Amino acid sequence: MDTQKLLGEVAGQLLSGAIKVVDLSAPLGPDTPLIKLPPELAVDTPKVEIHSISRYDKNGPWWAWNWLKLGEHSGTHFDAPQHWITGKDYPDGATDTIPAQNFVGPVNVIDCSQEAAADHDFLLTVDHIKAWEAKHGAINAGEWVVMRTDWYKRNGSEAEFLNANETGPHTPGPTAEAIQFLISKDIKGWGSETIGTDAGKAGGMEPPFPAHTLMHKANRYGLASLCNLDQLPPKGAILIAAPLKIEHGTGSPIRALALVSKQ
């Protein structure tokens, strides 16, 4: 295969609009929903702050720019293996040491939107994944797998996005067995449209928070607060999810993008 010719054809298809670029990221600002943890367990990420340095004024007459205060895991973001204790010892497990090749790959979109609408605590199981594969084809090594729930449509309200009450947060996600099954297929990483890669009630699972615990133990990656997965086909799109190259970074906000055929 002439890869140079192939890349030229892809470039031409991008320019013609035959391949469209789908934005999978939410806006990042002071109203971005952030996870809320029990104060006896952990300290929360502070709200995003955007501060002006200059805006065509005495502090910079011909330019505008800002400085930011934000957590690594704010908004649509990438989880590196070192984010979790199970992945803390991987030398290539931080945002500045992960090979750039690993940020790009084919994506499998498992549509659970109807189930999540009917049950906010819906859990994706191995049987669900196998049924999806029987219909759409096998999930292959080196590919991304993401769970479409249309939860991103709640992103305008932190309360609706977190969906918590006196019994805790209620958001859809995977079972531990589903995550282990995907790891056995040697996937690149796992993504969701909710505030984190796990279900709201994942703290009570075994192991707790399996998407974090098991994925990062296997030196795999997580994507959270994705948007617009309803614009992607079950198979055939390319996902680009590159974090900032933060020294020793455990994660990073991202502008996740997908390349999708318009046909």
CSV table of C-alpha atoms in Angstrom, one decimal:
chain,number,residue,atom,x,y,z
A,1,MET,CA,0.0,0.0,0.0
A,2,ASP,CA,1.3,3.5,-0.9
A,3,THR,CA,0.7,5.2,2.4
A,4,GLN,CA,1.8,8.6,1.0
A,5,LYS,CA,-0.9,8.3,-1.7
A,6,LEU,CA,-3.4,7.2,0.9
A,7,LEU,CA,-2.7,10.2,3.1
A,8,GLY,CA,-3.0,12.5,0.1
A,9,GLU,CA,-6.4,11.0,-0.7
A,10,VAL,CA,-7.5,11.5,3.0
A,11,ALA,CA,-6.4,15.1,2.8
A,12,GLY,CA,-8.4,15.6,-0.4
A,13,GLN,CA,-11.5,14.1,1.2
A,14,LEU,CA,-11.1,16.4,4.2
A,15,LEU,CA,-10.8,19.4,1.9
A,16,SER,CA,-13.8,18.4,-0.1
A,17,GLY,CA,-16.0,17.7,2.9
A,18,ALA,CA,-16.4,14.0,2.1
A,19,ILE,CA,-14.7,13.3,5.5
A,20,LYS,CA,-16.2,15.5,8.1
A,21,VAL,CA,-14.7,16.4,11.5
A,22,VAL,CA,-17.0,15.9,14.5
A,23,ASP,CA,-16.3,17.8,17.6
A,24,LEU,CA,-16.6,15.5,20.6
A,25,SER,CA,-15.8,18.1,23.3
A,26,ALA,CA,-17.8,20.3,25.6
A,27,PRO,CA,-17.0,24.0,26.1
A,28,LEU,CA,-14.5,24.6,28.9
A,29,GLY,CA,-15.3,27.4,31.3
A,30,PRO,CA,-16.5,28.5,34.7
A,31,ASP,CA,-19.8,26.5,34.3
A,32,THR,CA,-18.2,23.3,33.2
A,33,PRO,CA,-19.6,20.4,35.4
A,34,LEU,CA,-16.9,18.9,37.6
A,35,ILE,CA,-17.1,15.7,39.7
A,36,LYS,CA,-18.0,16.1,43.4
A,37,LEU,CA,-16.4,13.7,45.8
A,38,PRO,CA,-17.3,13.1,49.5
A,39,PRO,CA,-15.2,15.6,51.5
A,40,GLU,CA,-14.1,12.8,53.9
A,41,LEU,CA,-12.7,11.0,50.9
A,42,ALA,CA,-10.9,13.6,48.8
A,43,VAL,CA,-10.4,17.2,47.8
A,44,ASP,CA,-12.3,18.3,44.7
A,45,THR,CA,-11.0,19.9,41.6
A,46,PRO,CA,-11.6,23.7,41.7
A,47,LYS,CA,-13.9,25.3,39.2
A,48,VAL,CA,-12.3,26.4,35.9
A,49,GLU,CA,-11.2,30.1,35.9
A,50,ILE,CA,-10.3,32.2,32.9
A,51,HIS,CA,-8.5,35.4,33.6
A,52,SER,CA,-7.6,38.1,31.1
A,53,ILE,CA,-4.0,39.2,30.8
A,54,SER,CA,-4.7,41.8,28.1
A,55,ARG,CA,-7.4,42.6,25.6
A,56,TYR,CA,-6.2,45.3,23.2
A,57,ASP,CA,-5.5,47.6,26.1
A,58,LYS,CA,-2.6,49.0,28.1
A,59,ASN,CA,-1.5,45.5,29.2
A,60,GLY,CA,-1.2,44.5,25.6
A,61,PRO,CA,-2.3,47.0,23.0
A,62,TRP,CA,-2.4,44.8,19.9
A,63,TRP,CA,-3.4,41.4,21.3
A,64,ALA,CA,-5.7,39.5,23.6
A,65,TRP,CA,-4.8,36.5,25.8
A,66,ASN,CA,-5.8,34.8,29.0
A,67,TRP,CA,-4.4,32.7,31.8
A,68,LEU,CA,-6.3,29.7,33.1
A,69,LYS,CA,-6.8,27.9,36.3
A,70,LEU,CA,-8.1,24.3,35.8
A,71,GLY,CA,-7.7,20.8,36.9
A,72,GLU,CA,-6.3,18.1,34.6
A,73,HIS,CA,-9.6,16.2,34.7
A,74,SER,CA,-11.9,19.1,33.9
A,75,GLY,CA,-14.5,19.0,31.2
A,76,THR,CA,-13.9,16.6,28.2
A,77,HIS,CA,-10.7,15.0,29.3
A,78,PHE,CA,-8.1,12.3,29.0
A,79,ASP,CA,-7.2,9.9,31.9
A,80,ALA,CA,-3.6,8.7,31.8
A,81,PRO,CA,-2.7,5.5,33.6
A,82,GLN,CA,-0.9,7.4,36.3
A,83,HIS,CA,-4.2,9.0,37.2
A,84,TRP,CA,-5.0,5.8,39.2
A,85,ILE,CA,-3.0,4.0,41.9
A,86,THR,CA,-3.1,0.8,39.8
A,87,GLY,CA,-1.2,2.6,36.9
A,88,LYS,CA,1.1,4.7,39.0
A,89,ASP,CA,4.3,2.8,38.1
A,90,TYR,CA,4.1,2.9,34.3
A,91,PRO,CA,7.0,5.1,33.0
A,92,ASP,CA,4.9,5.7,29.8
A,93,GLY,CA,1.8,6.3,31.8
A,94,ALA,CA,1.8,10.1,32.0
A,95,THR,CA,0.6,12.6,29.5
A,96,ASP,CA,4.2,13.6,28.5
A,97,THR,CA,5.4,10.0,28.1
A,98,ILE,CA,2.6,8.3,26.3
A,99,PRO,CA,3.5,7.7,22.6
A,100,ALA,CA,1.6,10.1,20.4
A,101,GLN,CA,0.6,7.2,18.2
A,102,ASN,CA,-1.7,6.0,21.0
A,103,PHE,CA,-3.9,9.0,20.9
A,104,VAL,CA,-5.4,8.2,17.5
A,105,GLY,CA,-7.3,5.1,16.4
A,106,PRO,CA,-10.5,3.5,15.1
A,107,VAL,CA,-13.5,3.9,17.4
A,108,ASN,CA,-16.3,1.6,18.3
A,109,VAL,CA,-19.5,3.4,19.4
A,110,ILE,CA,-21.8,1.3,21.6
A,111,ASP,CA,-25.2,2.9,21.6
A,112,CYS,CA,-26.9,2.6,25.0
A,113,SER,CA,-28.9,5.9,24.7
A,114,GLN,CA,-32.3,4.2,25.0
A,115,GLU,CA,-31.3,2.1,28.0
A,116,ALA,CA,-29.7,5.1,29.8
A,117,ALA,CA,-32.8,7.2,29.2
A,118,ALA,CA,-34.9,4.5,30.8
A,119,ASP,CA,-32.5,3.7,33.6
A,120,HIS,CA,-30.0,6.3,34.8
A,121,ASP,CA,-28.1,3.5,36.6
A,122,PHE,CA,-27.9,1.4,33.4
A,123,LEU,CA,-24.8,-0.8,33.3
A,124,LEU,CA,-23.1,-2.1,30.1
A,125,THR,CA,-22.4,-5.8,30.4
A,126,VAL,CA,-20.3,-8.4,28.5
A,127,ASP,CA,-23.5,-9.7,26.9
A,128,HIS,CA,-24.4,-6.2,25.6
A,129,ILE,CA,-20.9,-5.9,24.0
A,130,LYS,CA,-21.1,-9.4,22.4
A,131,ALA,CA,-24.6,-8.6,21.0
A,132,TRP,CA,-23.2,-5.3,19.6
A,133,GLU,CA,-20.3,-7.2,18.0
A,134,ALA,CA,-22.6,-9.8,16.5
A,135,LYS,CA,-24.4,-6.9,14.8
A,136,HIS,CA,-21.5,-4.5,13.9
A,137,GLY,CA,-18.4,-6.6,13.9
A,138,ALA,CA,-15.5,-7.4,16.2
A,139,ILE,CA,-13.8,-4.9,18.4
A,140,ASN,CA,-10.1,-5.2,17.5
A,141,ALA,CA,-6.9,-4.6,19.3
A,142,GLY,CA,-5.7,-1.0,19.3
A,143,GLU,CA,-9.2,0.5,18.9
A,144,TRP,CA,-11.1,2.9,21.1
A,145,VAL,CA,-14.4,1.8,22.6
A,146,VAL,CA,-16.9,4.5,23.7
A,147,MET,CA,-20.3,4.3,25.3
A,148,ARG,CA,-23.0,6.5,23.8
A,149,THR,CA,-25.7,7.5,26.3
A,150,ASP,CA,-26.6,11.0,25.0
A,151,TRP,CA,-25.7,12.1,28.6
A,152,TYR,CA,-23.8,15.1,27.1
A,153,LYS,CA,-27.2,16.8,26.5
A,154,ARG,CA,-27.3,17.4,30.2
A,155,ASN,CA,-23.9,19.3,30.1
A,156,GLY,CA,-25.5,22.7,30.5
A,157,SER,CA,-26.4,22.0,34.2
A,158,GLU,CA,-24.0,20.5,36.6
A,159,ALA,CA,-26.8,19.2,38.8
A,160,GLU,CA,-28.4,17.4,35.9
A,161,PHE,CA,-25.1,16.2,34.6
A,162,LEU,CA,-24.0,14.7,38.0
A,163,ASN,CA,-27.6,13.5,38.7
A,164,ALA,CA,-26.9,12.9,42.4
A,165,ASN,CA,-29.3,12.6,45.3
A,166,GLU,CA,-29.1,11.4,48.9
A,167,THR,CA,-28.1,7.9,47.6
A,168,GLY,CA,-25.3,9.2,45.5
A,169,PRO,CA,-24.8,9.9,41.8
A,170,HIS,CA,-26.9,8.0,39.2
A,171,THR,CA,-25.2,7.9,35.8
A,172,PRO,CA,-24.7,5.0,33.4
A,173,GLY,CA,-21.4,3.1,32.9
A,174,PRO,CA,-19.8,-0.3,32.5
A,175,THR,CA,-19.6,-3.3,34.8
A,176,ALA,CA,-16.3,-4.6,35.9
A,177,GLU,CA,-16.7,-7.7,33.8
A,178,ALA,CA,-17.3,-5.5,30.7
A,179,ILE,CA,-14.1,-3.6,31.3
A,180,GLN,CA,-12.1,-6.8,31.8
A,181,PHE,CA,-13.6,-8.2,28.6
A,182,LEU,CA,-12.6,-5.1,26.6
A,183,ILE,CA,-9.1,-5.2,28.1
A,184,SER,CA,-8.8,-8.9,27.0
A,185,LYS,CA,-9.4,-7.6,23.5
A,186,ASP,CA,-6.4,-5.3,23.9
A,187,ILE,CA,-8.3,-2.1,23.2
A,188,LYS,CA,-6.6,1.3,23.3
A,189,GLY,CA,-9.0,2.8,25.8
A,190,TRP,CA,-12.5,3.4,27.0
A,191,GLY,CA,-14.7,6.5,26.9
A,192,SER,CA,-18.0,7.8,28.1
A,193,GLU,CA,-20.2,10.9,28.0
A,194,THR,CA,-20.6,11.1,31.7
A,195,ILE,CA,-18.4,13.0,34.2
A,196,GLY,CA,-16.0,10.1,34.5
A,197,THR,CA,-15.4,6.7,32.9
A,198,ASP,CA,-17.2,4.8,35.5
A,199,ALA,CA,-20.9,4.5,36.4
A,200,GLY,CA,-22.3,6.6,39.2
A,201,LYS,CA,-22.5,3.7,41.6
A,202,ALA,CA,-19.1,2.3,40.6
A,203,GLY,CA,-17.7,2.9,44.1
A,204,GLY,CA,-19.7,0.0,45.4
A,205,MET,CA,-18.5,-2.4,42.7
A,206,GLU,CA,-15.8,-5.0,42.9
A,207,PRO,CA,-13.2,-3.7,42.3
A,208,PRO,CA,-14.4,-0.2,43.1
A,209,PHE,CA,-14.4,2.1,40.1
A,210,PRO,CA,-13.5,-0.7,37.6
A,211,ALA,CA,-13.1,1.5,34.5
A,212,HIS,CA,-10.3,3.4,36.4
A,213,THR,CA,-8.9,0.5,38.4
A,214,LEU,CA,-8.7,-2.1,35.6
A,215,MET,CA,-8.1,0.1,32.5
A,216,HIS,CA,-5.2,2.0,34.1
A,217,LYS,CA,-3.8,-1.2,35.7
A,218,ALA,CA,-3.6,-2.5,32.1
A,219,ASN,CA,-1.8,0.8,31.0
A,220,ARG,CA,-4.9,1.8,29.0
A,221,TYR,CA,-6.6,5.2,28.7
A,222,GLY,CA,-9.9,6.8,29.6
A,223,LEU,CA,-12.0,9.6,28.1
A,224,ALA,CA,-14.7,11.3,30.0
A,225,SER,CA,-17.4,13.9,29.3
A,226,LEU,CA,-17.4,13.2,25.6
A,227,CYS,CA,-20.1,14.9,23.4
A,228,ASN,CA,-21.9,14.2,20.1
A,229,LEU,CA,-21.3,10.5,20.0
A,230,ASP,CA,-24.7,10.3,18.4
A,231,GLN,CA,-23.1,11.8,15.3
A,232,LEU,CA,-20.7,8.8,14.9
A,233,PRO,CA,-21.4,5.4,13.2
A,234,PRO,CA,-21.0,2.2,15.3
A,235,LYS,CA,-17.8,1.6,13.3
A,236,GLY,CA,-15.7,3.3,10.7
A,237,ALA,CA,-14.8,6.6,12.4
A,238,ILE,CA,-11.3,7.6,13.6
A,239,LEU,CA,-10.9,9.2,17.0
A,240,ILE,CA,-8.2,11.7,17.9
A,241,ALA,CA,-7.9,12.3,21.6
A,242,ALA,CA,-4.6,14.0,22.4
A,243,PRO,CA,-3.9,15.5,25.9
A,244,LEU,CA,-1.7,18.4,26.6
A,245,LYS,CA,1.9,17.3,27.1
A,246,ILE,CA,1.9,18.2,30.8
A,247,GLU,CA,5.0,17.1,32.7
A,248,HIS,CA,4.1,14.1,34.8
A,249,GLY,CA,0.5,14.8,33.9
A,250,THR,CA,-2.2,12.4,35.1
A,251,GLY,CA,-4.6,13.7,32.5
A,252,SER,CA,-5.6,16.7,30.5
A,253,PRO,CA,-8.6,18.5,29.0
A,254,ILE,CA,-8.8,17.7,25.3
A,255,ARG,CA,-10.5,18.8,22.1
A,256,ALA,CA,-11.5,15.3,21.1
A,257,LEU,CA,-12.3,14.9,17.4
A,258,ALA,CA,-13.6,12.2,15.1
A,259,LEU,CA,-13.1,11.8,11.4
A,260,VAL,CA,-16.3,10.4,9.8
A,261,SER,CA,-17.3,9.6,6.3
A,262,LYS,CA,-20.2,11.7,5.1
A,263,GLN,CA,-21.5,8.9,2.9
